[in-house]
GROMACS .gro file of C-alpha atoms in nm:
model
   83
    1ILE     CA    1  -2.002   1.003  -2.010
    2GLY     CA    2  -1.632   1.031  -1.883
    3SER     CA    3  -1.474   0.729  -1.648
    4ALA     CA    4  -1.566   0.795  -1.256
    5THR     CA    5  -1.207   0.742  -1.063
    6PRO     CA    6  -1.249   0.615  -0.710
    7THR     CA    7  -1.043   0.802  -0.395
    8VAL     CA    8  -0.852   0.521  -0.209
    9THR     CA    9  -0.829   0.546   0.164
   10VAL     CA   10  -0.555   0.344   0.393
   11ASN     CA   11  -0.533   0.377   0.726
   12VAL     CA   12  -0.137   0.366   0.783
   13GLY     CA   13  -0.021   0.295   1.137
   14SER     CA   14   0.297   0.282   1.301
   15TYR     CA   15   0.489  -0.088   1.246
   16THR     CA   16   0.773  -0.221   1.457
   17TYR     CA   17   1.018  -0.485   1.302
   18ASN     CA   18   0.895  -0.859   1.477
   19GLY     CA   19   1.016  -1.063   1.209
   20ASN     CA   20   0.679  -1.070   1.001
   21PRO     CA   21   0.565  -0.849   0.725
   22GLN     CA   22   0.448  -0.520   0.823
   23GLY     CA   23   0.222  -0.263   0.653
   24PRO     CA   24  -0.129  -0.247   0.544
   25ILE     CA   25  -0.307  -0.525   0.361
   26SER     CA   26  -0.662  -0.370   0.359
   27ALA     CA   27  -0.840  -0.042   0.203
   28SER     CA   28  -1.158   0.122   0.112
   29ASN     CA   29  -1.243   0.368  -0.153
   30SER     CA   30  -1.491   0.581  -0.245
   31GLY     CA   31  -1.608   0.460  -0.545
   32THR     CA   32  -1.689   0.120  -0.693
   33GLY     CA   33  -1.354  -0.045  -0.651
   34ILE     CA   34  -1.353  -0.376  -0.602
   35PHE     CA   35  -0.955  -0.498  -0.646
   36TYR     CA   36  -0.703  -0.365  -0.463
   37ALA     CA   37  -0.301  -0.421  -0.586
   38PHE     CA   38  -0.034  -0.329  -0.285
   39SER     CA   39   0.297  -0.243  -0.402
   40TYR     CA   40   0.588  -0.162  -0.192
   41THR     CA   41   0.900  -0.007  -0.255
   42GLY     CA   42   1.195   0.080  -0.055
   43THR     CA   43   1.333   0.436  -0.003
   44GLY     CA   44   1.626   0.603   0.049
   45SER     CA   45   1.904   0.394   0.197
   46THR     CA   46   1.595   0.111   0.219
   47SER     CA   47   1.664  -0.133  -0.047
   48TYR     CA   48   1.333  -0.336  -0.094
   49GLY     CA   49   1.101  -0.422  -0.416
   50PRO     CA   50   0.880  -0.310  -0.610
   51SER     CA   51   0.659  -0.619  -0.413
   52ALA     CA   52   0.326  -0.691  -0.364
   53THR     CA   53   0.457  -0.860  -0.002
   54ALA     CA   54   0.456  -0.614   0.280
   55PRO     CA   55   0.845  -0.570   0.404
   56THR     CA   56   0.985  -0.691   0.716
   57ASN     CA   57   1.264  -0.549   0.773
   58ALA     CA   58   1.309  -0.198   0.951
   59GLY     CA   59   1.323   0.115   0.730
   60THR     CA   60   1.148   0.367   0.503
   61TYR     CA   61   0.886   0.196   0.232
   62SER     CA   62   0.674   0.400  -0.040
   63LEU     CA   63   0.328   0.189  -0.063
   64THR     CA   64   0.130   0.265  -0.387
   65ILE     CA   65  -0.237   0.099  -0.372
   66THR     CA   66  -0.426   0.066  -0.672
   67ALA     CA   67  -0.814   0.011  -0.680
   68THR     CA   68  -0.945  -0.124  -0.996
   69ALA     CA   69  -1.334  -0.215  -1.090
   70GLY     CA   70  -1.410  -0.246  -1.487
   71ALA     CA   71  -1.265   0.074  -1.643
   72TYR     CA   72  -1.199   0.255  -1.313
   73THR     CA   73  -0.880   0.285  -1.124
   74GLY     CA   74  -0.775   0.516  -0.834
   75THR     CA   75  -0.462   0.510  -0.682
   76ALA     CA   76  -0.297   0.654  -0.365
   77THR     CA   77   0.084   0.632  -0.233
   78TYR     CA   78   0.196   0.624   0.157
   79THR     CA   79   0.494   0.645   0.307
   80LEU     CA   80   0.515   0.386   0.597
   81THR     CA   81   0.820   0.304   0.830
   82VAL     CA   82   0.910  -0.029   0.979
   83THR     CA   83   1.169   0.094   1.371
   0.00000   0.00000   0.00000
């Protein structure tokens, strides 16, 4: 029997600099994933991470989310911008 791969879904919205960390902090999946790991990395001219902490400063970031439950793992990568 092969491993099932959960499909990870995140609602990546619009973020405006306000001095606080910006970005999604929750996710859902189609499988049985119960643990989510978030990793934010700056892209282009934005220098940041990789870090599990959402970014504070304006810029463009790659967000990778991994859902894990036992032997099952699913990942999704999104781009988010803080203006």
